[in-house]
Coordinates of C-alpha atoms and ligand atoms in Angstrom, one line a residue:
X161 CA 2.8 45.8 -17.1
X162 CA 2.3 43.3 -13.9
X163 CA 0.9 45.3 -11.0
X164 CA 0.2 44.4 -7.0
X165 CA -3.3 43.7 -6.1
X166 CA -4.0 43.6 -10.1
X167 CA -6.3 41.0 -11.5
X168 CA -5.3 38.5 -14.2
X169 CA -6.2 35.6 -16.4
X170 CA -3.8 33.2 -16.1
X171 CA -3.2 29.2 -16.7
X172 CA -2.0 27.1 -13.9
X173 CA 1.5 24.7 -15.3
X174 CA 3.0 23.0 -12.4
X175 CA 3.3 22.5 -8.7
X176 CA 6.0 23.9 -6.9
X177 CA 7.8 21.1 -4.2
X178 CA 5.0 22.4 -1.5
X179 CA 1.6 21.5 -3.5
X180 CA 1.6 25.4 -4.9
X181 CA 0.2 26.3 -8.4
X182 CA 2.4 27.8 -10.7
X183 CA 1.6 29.9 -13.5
X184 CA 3.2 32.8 -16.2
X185 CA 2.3 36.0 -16.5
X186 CA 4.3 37.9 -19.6
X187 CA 7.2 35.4 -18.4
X188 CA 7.2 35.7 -14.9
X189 CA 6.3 32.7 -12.2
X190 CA 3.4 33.4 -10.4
X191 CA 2.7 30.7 -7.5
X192 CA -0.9 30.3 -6.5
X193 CA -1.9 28.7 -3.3
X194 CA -5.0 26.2 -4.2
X195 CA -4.6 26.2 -7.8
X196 CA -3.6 23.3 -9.6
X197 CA -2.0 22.2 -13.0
X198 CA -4.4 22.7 -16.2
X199 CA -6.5 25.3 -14.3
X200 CA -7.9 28.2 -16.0
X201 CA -8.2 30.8 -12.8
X202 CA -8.4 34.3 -11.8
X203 CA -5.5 35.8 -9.5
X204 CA -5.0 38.7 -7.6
X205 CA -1.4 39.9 -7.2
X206 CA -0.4 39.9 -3.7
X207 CA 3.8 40.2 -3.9
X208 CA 5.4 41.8 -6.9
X209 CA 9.1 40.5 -7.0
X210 CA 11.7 40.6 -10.0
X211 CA 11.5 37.1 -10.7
X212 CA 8.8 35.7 -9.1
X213 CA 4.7 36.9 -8.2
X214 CA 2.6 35.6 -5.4
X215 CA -0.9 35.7 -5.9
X216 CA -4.3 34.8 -4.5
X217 CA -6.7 32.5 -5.9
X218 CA -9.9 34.5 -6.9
X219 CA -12.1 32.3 -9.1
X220 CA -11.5 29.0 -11.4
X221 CA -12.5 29.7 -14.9
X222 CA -11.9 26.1 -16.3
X223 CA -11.9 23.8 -13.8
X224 CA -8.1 21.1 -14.3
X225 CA -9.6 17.5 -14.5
X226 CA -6.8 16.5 -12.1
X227 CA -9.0 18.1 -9.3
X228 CA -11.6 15.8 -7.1
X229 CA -13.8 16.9 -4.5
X230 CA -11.1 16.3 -1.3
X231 CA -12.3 13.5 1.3
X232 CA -12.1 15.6 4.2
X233 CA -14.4 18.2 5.9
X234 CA -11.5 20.6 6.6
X235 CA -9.3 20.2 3.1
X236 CA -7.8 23.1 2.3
X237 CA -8.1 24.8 5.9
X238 CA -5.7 22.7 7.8
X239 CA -2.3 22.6 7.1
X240 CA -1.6 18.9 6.4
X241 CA -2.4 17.8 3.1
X242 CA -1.7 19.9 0.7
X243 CA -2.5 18.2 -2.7
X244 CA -6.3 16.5 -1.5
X245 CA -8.0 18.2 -3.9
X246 CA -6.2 16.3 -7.0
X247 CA -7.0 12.8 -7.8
X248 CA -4.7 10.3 -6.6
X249 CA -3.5 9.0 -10.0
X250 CA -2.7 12.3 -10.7
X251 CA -0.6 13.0 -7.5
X252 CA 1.2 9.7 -7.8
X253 CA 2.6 11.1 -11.6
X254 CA 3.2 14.9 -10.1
X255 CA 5.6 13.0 -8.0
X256 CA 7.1 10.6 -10.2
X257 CA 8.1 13.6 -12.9
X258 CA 8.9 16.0 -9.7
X259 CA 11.3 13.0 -8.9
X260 CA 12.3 12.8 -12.4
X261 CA 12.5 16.5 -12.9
X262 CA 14.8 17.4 -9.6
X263 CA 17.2 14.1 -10.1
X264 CA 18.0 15.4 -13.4
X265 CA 18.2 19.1 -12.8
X266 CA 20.4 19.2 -10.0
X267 CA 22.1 15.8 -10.3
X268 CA 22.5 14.8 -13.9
X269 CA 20.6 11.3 -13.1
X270 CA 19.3 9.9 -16.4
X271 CA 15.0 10.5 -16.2
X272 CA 15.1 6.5 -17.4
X273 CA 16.3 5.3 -14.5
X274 CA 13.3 6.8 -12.1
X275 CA 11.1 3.9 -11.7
X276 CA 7.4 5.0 -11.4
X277 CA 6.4 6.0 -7.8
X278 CA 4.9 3.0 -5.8
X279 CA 1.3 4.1 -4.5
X280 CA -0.8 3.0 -1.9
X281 CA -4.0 0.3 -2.9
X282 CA -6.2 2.5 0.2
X283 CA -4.5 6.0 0.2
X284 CA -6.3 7.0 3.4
X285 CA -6.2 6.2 7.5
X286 CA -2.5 5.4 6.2
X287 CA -1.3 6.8 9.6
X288 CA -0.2 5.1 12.6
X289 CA 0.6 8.5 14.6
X290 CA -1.8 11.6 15.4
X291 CA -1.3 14.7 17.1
X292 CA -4.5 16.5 18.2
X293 CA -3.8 20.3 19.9
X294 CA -6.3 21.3 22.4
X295 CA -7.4 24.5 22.4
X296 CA -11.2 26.1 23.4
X297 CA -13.5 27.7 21.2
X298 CA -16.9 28.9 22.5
X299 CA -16.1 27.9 26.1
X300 CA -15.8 24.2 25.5
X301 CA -12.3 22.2 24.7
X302 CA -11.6 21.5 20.8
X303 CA -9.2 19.4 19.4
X304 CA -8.4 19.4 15.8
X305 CA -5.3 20.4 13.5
X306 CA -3.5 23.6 13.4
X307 CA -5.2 25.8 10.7
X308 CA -2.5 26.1 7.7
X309 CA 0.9 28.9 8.6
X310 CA -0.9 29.3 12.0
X311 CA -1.8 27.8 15.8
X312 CA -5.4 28.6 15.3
X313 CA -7.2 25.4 16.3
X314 CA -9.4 24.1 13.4
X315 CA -11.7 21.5 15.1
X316 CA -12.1 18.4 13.1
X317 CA -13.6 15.1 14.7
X318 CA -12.8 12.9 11.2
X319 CA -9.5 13.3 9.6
X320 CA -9.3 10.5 6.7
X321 CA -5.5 10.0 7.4
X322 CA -5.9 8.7 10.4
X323 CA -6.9 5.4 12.0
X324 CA -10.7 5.6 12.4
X325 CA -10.4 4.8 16.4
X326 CA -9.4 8.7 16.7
X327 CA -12.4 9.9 16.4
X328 CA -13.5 7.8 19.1
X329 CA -10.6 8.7 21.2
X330 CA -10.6 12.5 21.1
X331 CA -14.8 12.6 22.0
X332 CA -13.8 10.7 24.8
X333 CA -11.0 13.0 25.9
X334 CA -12.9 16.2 25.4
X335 CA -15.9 14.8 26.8
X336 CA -13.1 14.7 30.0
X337 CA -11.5 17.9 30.1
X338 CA -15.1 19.6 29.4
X339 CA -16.7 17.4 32.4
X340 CA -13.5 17.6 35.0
X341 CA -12.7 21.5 33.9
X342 CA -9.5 20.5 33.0
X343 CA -7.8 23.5 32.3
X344 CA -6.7 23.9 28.5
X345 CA -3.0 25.1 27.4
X346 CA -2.7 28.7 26.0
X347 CA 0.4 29.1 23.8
X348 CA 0.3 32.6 24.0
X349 CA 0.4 33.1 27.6
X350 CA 2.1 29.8 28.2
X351 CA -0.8 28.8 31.1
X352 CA -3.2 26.2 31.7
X353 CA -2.2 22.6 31.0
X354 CA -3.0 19.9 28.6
X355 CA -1.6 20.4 25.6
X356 CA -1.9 18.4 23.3
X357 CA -3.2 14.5 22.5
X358 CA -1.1 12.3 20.7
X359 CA -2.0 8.9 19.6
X360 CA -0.1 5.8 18.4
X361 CA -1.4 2.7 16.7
X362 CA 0.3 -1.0 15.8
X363 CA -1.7 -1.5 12.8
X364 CA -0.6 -5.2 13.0
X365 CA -1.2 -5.8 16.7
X366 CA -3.8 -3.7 17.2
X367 CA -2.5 -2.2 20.1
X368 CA -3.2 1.4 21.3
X369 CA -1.6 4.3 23.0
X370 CA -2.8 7.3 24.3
X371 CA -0.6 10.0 25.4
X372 CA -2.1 13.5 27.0
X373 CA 0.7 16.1 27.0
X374 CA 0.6 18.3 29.8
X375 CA 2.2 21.4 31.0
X376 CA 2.4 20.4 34.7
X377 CA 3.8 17.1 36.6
X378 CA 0.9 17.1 38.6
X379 CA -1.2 14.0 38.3
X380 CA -4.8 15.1 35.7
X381 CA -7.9 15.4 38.1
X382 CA -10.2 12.2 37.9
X383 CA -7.6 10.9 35.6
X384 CA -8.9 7.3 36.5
X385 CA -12.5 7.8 35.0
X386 CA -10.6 9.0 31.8
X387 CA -8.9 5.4 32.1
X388 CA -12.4 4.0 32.6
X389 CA -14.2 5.4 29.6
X390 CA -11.1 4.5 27.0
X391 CA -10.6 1.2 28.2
X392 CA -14.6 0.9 28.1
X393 CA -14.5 2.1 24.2
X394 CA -11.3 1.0 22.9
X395 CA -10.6 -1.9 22.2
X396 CA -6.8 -3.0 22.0
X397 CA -6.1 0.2 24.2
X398 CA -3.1 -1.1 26.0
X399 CA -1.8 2.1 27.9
X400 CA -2.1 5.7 28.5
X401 CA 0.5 8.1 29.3
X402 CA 1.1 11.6 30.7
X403 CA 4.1 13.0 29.0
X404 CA 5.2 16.7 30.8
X405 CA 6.2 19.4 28.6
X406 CA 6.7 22.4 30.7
X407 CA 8.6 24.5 27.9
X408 CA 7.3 27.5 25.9
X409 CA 8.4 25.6 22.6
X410 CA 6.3 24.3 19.7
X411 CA 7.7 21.0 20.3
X412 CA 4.7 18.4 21.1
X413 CA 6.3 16.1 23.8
X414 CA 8.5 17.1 26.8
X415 CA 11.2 14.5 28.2
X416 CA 9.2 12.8 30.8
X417 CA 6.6 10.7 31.2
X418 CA 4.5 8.7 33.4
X419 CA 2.5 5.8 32.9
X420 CA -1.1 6.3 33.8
X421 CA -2.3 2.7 32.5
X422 CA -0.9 -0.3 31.2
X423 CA 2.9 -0.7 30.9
X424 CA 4.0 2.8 28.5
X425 CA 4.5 0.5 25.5
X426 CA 2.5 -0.9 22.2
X427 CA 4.1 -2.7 19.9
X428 CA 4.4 -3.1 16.2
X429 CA 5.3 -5.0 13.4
X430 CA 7.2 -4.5 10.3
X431 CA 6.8 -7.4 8.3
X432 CA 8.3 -10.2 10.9
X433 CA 10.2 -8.2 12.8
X434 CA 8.6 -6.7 16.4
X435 CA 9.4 -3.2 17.6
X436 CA 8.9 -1.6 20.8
X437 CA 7.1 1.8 20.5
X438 CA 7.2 4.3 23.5
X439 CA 5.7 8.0 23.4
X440 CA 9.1 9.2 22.6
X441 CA 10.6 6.9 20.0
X442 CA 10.5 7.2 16.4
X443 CA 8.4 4.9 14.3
X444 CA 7.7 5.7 10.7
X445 CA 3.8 6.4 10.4
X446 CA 3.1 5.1 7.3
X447 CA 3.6 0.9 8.4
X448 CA 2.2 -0.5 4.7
X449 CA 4.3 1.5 3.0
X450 CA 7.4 1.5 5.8
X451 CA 7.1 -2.2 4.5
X452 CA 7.6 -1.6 0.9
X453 CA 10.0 1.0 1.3
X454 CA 12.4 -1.5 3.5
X455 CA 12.0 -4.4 0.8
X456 CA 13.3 -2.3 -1.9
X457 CA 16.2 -1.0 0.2
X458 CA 16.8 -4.7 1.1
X459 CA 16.5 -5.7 -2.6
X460 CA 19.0 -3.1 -3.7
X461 CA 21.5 -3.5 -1.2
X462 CA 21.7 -7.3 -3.0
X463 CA 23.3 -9.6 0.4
X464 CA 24.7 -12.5 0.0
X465 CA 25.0 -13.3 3.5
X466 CA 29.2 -12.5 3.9
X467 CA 28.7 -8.6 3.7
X468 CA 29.3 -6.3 6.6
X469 CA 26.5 -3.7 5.7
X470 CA 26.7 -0.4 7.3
X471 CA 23.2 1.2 8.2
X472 CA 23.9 4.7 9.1
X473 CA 21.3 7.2 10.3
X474 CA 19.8 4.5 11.8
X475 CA 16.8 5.7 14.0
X476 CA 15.9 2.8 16.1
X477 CA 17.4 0.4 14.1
X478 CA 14.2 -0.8 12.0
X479 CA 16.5 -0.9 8.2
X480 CA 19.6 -2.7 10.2
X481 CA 17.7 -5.2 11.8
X482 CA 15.6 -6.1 8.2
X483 CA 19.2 -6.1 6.4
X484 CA 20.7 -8.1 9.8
X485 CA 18.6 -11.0 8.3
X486 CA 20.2 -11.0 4.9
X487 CA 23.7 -9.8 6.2
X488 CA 26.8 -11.1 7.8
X489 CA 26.9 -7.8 10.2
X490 CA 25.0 -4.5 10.5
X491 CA 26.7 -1.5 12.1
X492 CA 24.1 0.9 12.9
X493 CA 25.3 4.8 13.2
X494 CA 22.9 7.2 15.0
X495 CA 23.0 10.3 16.8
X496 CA 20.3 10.2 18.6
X497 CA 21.2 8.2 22.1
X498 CA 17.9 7.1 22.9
X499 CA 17.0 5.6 19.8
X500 CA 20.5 3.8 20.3
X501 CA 19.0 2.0 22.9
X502 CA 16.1 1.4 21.5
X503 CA 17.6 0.1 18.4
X504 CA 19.9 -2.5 20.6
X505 CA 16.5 -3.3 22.5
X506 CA 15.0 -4.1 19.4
X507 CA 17.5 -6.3 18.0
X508 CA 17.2 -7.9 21.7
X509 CA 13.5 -8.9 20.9
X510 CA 13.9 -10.4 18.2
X511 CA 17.0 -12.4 18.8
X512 CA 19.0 -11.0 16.4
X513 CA 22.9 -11.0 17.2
X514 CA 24.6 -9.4 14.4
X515 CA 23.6 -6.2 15.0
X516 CA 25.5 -3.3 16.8
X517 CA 25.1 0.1 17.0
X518 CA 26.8 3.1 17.6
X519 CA 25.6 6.5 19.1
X520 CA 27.2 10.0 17.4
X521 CA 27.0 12.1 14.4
X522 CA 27.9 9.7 11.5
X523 CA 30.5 12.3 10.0
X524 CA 32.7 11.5 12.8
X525 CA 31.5 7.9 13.7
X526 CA 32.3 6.4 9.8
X527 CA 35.9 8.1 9.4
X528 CA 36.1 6.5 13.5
X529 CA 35.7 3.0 12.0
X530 CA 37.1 3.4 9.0
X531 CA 40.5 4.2 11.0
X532 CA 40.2 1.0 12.7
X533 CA 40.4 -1.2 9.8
X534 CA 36.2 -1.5 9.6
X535 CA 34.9 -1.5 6.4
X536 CA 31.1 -1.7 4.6
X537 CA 31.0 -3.8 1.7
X538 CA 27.4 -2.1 1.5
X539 CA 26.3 0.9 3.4
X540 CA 22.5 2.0 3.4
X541 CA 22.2 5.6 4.4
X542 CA 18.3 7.2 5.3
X543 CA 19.7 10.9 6.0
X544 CA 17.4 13.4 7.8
X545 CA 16.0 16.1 4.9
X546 CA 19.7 17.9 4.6
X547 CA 20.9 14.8 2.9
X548 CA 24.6 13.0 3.9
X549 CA 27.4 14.9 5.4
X550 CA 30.1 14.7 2.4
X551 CA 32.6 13.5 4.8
X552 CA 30.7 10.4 5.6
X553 CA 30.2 9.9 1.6
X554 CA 34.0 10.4 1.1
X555 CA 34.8 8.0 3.4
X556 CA 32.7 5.0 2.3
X557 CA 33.8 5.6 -1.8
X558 CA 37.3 5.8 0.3
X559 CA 36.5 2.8 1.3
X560 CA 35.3 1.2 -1.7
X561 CA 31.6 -0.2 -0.5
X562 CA 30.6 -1.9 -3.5
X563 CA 27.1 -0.7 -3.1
X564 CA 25.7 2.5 -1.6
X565 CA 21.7 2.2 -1.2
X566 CA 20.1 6.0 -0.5
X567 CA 16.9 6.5 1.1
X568 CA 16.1 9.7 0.7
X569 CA 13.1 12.1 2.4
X570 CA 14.1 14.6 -0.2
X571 CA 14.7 14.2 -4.0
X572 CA 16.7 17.8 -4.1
X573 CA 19.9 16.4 -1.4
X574 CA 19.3 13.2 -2.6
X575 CA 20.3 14.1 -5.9
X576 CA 23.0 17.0 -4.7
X577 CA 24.2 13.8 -3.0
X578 CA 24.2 11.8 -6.2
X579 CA 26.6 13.7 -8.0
X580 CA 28.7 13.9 -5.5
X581 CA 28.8 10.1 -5.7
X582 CA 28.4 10.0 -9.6
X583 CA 32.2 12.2 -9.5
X584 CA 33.8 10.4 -6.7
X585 CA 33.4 6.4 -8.0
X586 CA 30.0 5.6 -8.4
X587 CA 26.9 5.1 -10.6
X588 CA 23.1 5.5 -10.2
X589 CA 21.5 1.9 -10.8
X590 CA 17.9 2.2 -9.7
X591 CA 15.5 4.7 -8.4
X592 CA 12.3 3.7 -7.0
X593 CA 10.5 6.7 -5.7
X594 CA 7.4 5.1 -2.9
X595 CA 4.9 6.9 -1.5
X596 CA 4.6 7.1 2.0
X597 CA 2.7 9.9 2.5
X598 CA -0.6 10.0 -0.3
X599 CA -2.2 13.8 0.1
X600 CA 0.7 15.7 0.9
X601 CA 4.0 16.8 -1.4
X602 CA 6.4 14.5 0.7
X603 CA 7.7 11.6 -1.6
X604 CA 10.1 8.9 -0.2
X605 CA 13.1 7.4 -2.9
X606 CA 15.5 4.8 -2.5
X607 CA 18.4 5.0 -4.7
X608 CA 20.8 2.3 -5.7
X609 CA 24.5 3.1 -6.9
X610 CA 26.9 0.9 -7.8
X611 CA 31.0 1.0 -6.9
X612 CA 32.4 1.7 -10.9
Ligands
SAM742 C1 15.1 9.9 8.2 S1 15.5 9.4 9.9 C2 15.8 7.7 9.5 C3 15.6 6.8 10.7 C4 15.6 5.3 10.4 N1 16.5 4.9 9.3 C5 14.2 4.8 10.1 O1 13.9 4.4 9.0 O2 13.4 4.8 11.0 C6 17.1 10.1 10.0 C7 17.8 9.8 11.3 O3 19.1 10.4 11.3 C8 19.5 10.8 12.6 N2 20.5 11.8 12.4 C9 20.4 13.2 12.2 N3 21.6 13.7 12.0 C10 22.6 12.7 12.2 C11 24.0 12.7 12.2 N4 24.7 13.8 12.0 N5 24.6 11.5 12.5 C12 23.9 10.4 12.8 N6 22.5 10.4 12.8 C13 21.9 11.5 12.5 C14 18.2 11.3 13.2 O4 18.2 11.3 14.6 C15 17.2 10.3 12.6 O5 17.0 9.2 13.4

């Protein structure tokens, strides 16, 4: 008999898709936050459910030897990488078999054709993007990460994720608001003003932004000595930005923005190709891996040079213009209008002229073009976490693309997706699952299928 608040003995046997322990207790799952497969650990019983248990972590009996001693001061506390505390061999294979293990379940792939996750060489500072709240703790401004299923503000001055230069940055911003009395935001009264700081890096150029999110338009008192001290420390700082977010939302950025220094830009590379980064656009944050993850996509999709490739969910264009240089066309399909722009902007800078790009939800776009005589003779799709709308899947086995390649965010739509395409004229070729995100549960696969 299983009670609430009960202590038991249990051994840890998997990881649910959010980094969670799972174990059995006479049969029944019991998730445990913090513990990890091949642990021997103490719970206490915190929900009591028919089919399920939640419990809390009490004491490790037998330590797993997947754990390691996490590289970060606040591991555990903060809500962004969940699996730190296993070793990153060991994470890389947890996500190769939860790839594996999903594909098959829900979509009947075969487990052979799951490639072996790609890794990263240097699994830390991977990221190009931080977002740093500002909150104040013992009269003075902090800025850290949001402690895990909360807004509490955990200060952390290191976070081994992120490009070294932050730590830099955010001492010299809070050494600012703390010297200027800057006023701080407070979520739960919705007054004060900054908000948050974000920072954005081109690991290839070198090139820096710094954007301070505030509630008001108003321009930040003694902004200009701010300027002073980053362009004193930074080097490769190219501009700084106020973006105004006036709304009582958890979203970071507002609409608007005004350049403080510099010209509101960096930009980036992805392999050869040069992208234009503002505060508001989308660039993947993992750039080594964004690299690998485009040449596989651009390996499967097999060009000869005479295709007309559909890219659809398209962002700001970064997979159309890498397949534009192997392709005869590239329609782009995107909802979003601004990264539309962007996208065409893009293609702009680097001359490339077989590009185009449409604006509007792809479900209505595709059967657009597909009316008009338009065809793909390959489509690449990179579908937020919901997976593909079934129309726009119906339409390109409709119309016969030869070759679909999937990049997925999520292995569970992914492979709903794949069955879908498995019933309706198409076979799985190749799945390469890359890891763009080392530390957390988030696992990145591109999928190949091929016309029957
Ligand atoms: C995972 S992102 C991929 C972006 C891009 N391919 C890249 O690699 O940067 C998914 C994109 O789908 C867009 N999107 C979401 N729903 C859409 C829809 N119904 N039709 C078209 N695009 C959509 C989002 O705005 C987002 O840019």
């Amino acid at each position: 008999m299983i009670n609430e608040n009960g202590k038991y003995e249990i051994e840890i046997v998997d990881f649910t898709d959010k980094g969670c322990g799972i174990g059995r207790l006479d049969g029944l799952a019991v998730f445990v936050e913090g513990a990890v497969p091949k642990d021997r650990v103490i719970v206490e019983i915190t929900k009591l459910k028919k089919n399920y248990a939640q419990a809390k972590l009490v004491d490790i009996i037998e330590k797993s030897p997947l754990r390691v001693e996490p590289a970060c001061e606040i591991a555990g506390i903060c809500g962004g990488c969940q699996i730190m505390h296993v070793g990153y061999e060991s994470q890389l294979d947890i996500k190769s078999e939860s790839v594996r293990q999903t594909l098959k379940r829900i979509g009947g792939v075969d487990e052979s054709l799951v490639n072996e996750i790609i890794g990263m060489e240097n699994p830390y500072g991977y990221r190009n993007k931080a977002q740093f709240p500002v909150g104040v703790q013992n009269g003075e401004a902090a800025l850290g990460f949001y402690k895990k299923g909360s807004h509490e503000i955990v200060p952390c001055s290191k976070c081994s994720i992120q490009h070294d230069i932050n730590e830099k940055i955010t001492a010299i911003v809070k050494e600012y608001i703390n010297e200027n009395s800057i006023e701080v935001y407070d979520e739960r009264f919705h007054k004060g003003n900054m908000r948050h700081v974000v920072t954005k890096i081109g690991f290839t150029t070198g090139e820096i932004m710094v954007v301070l999110v505030t509630k008001a338009a108003a321009r930040l008192k003694g902004v200009e000595k701010l300027v002073d001290m980053l362009k004193n420390e930074i080097p490769g700082l190219r501009t700084v930005v106020q973006n105004i977010n006036p709304d009582k939302t958890n979203r970071i950025l507002g609409f608007k923005n005004k350049t403080i220094h510099g010209d509101g830009i960096i930009n980036d590379y992805i392999g050869e190709l040069k992208f234009n980064i503002s505060p508001l656009s989308f660039f993947q944050v993992n750039p080594v891996q964004t690299k690998v993850l485009y040449g596989k996509a651009l390996e499967y999709a097999q060009l000869e040079g005479e295709e007309t490739v559909f890219d659809i969910y398209s962002g700001i264009g970064t997979i159309s213009l890498f397949l534009s240089q192997k392709a005869k066309k590239v329609i782009g399909v995107e909802i979003v209008e601004d990264a539309v722009r962007d996208a065409a902007e893009n293609a702009k800078l680097n001359g490339i002229e077989n590009a185009e790009f449409y604006a509007g939800k792809a479900e209505e776009v595709i059967p657009n073009l597909y009316k008009q005589g338009i065809r793909a003779d390959v489509a690449v799709v990179d579908p937020p976490r919901k997976g593909c709308d079934e129309r726009v899947l119906s339409v390109l086995s409709s119309m016969q693309a030869k070759r679909i390649v999937y990049v997925s965010c999520n292995p569970a739509t992914l492979a709903r997706d794949a069955k879908y395409l498995e019933e309706n004229g198409y076979t799985v070729e190749n799945v390469q699952p890359v890891d763009m995100f080392p530390h957390t549960m988030h696992t990145e696969v591109v999928c190949s299928f091929k016309r029957v």
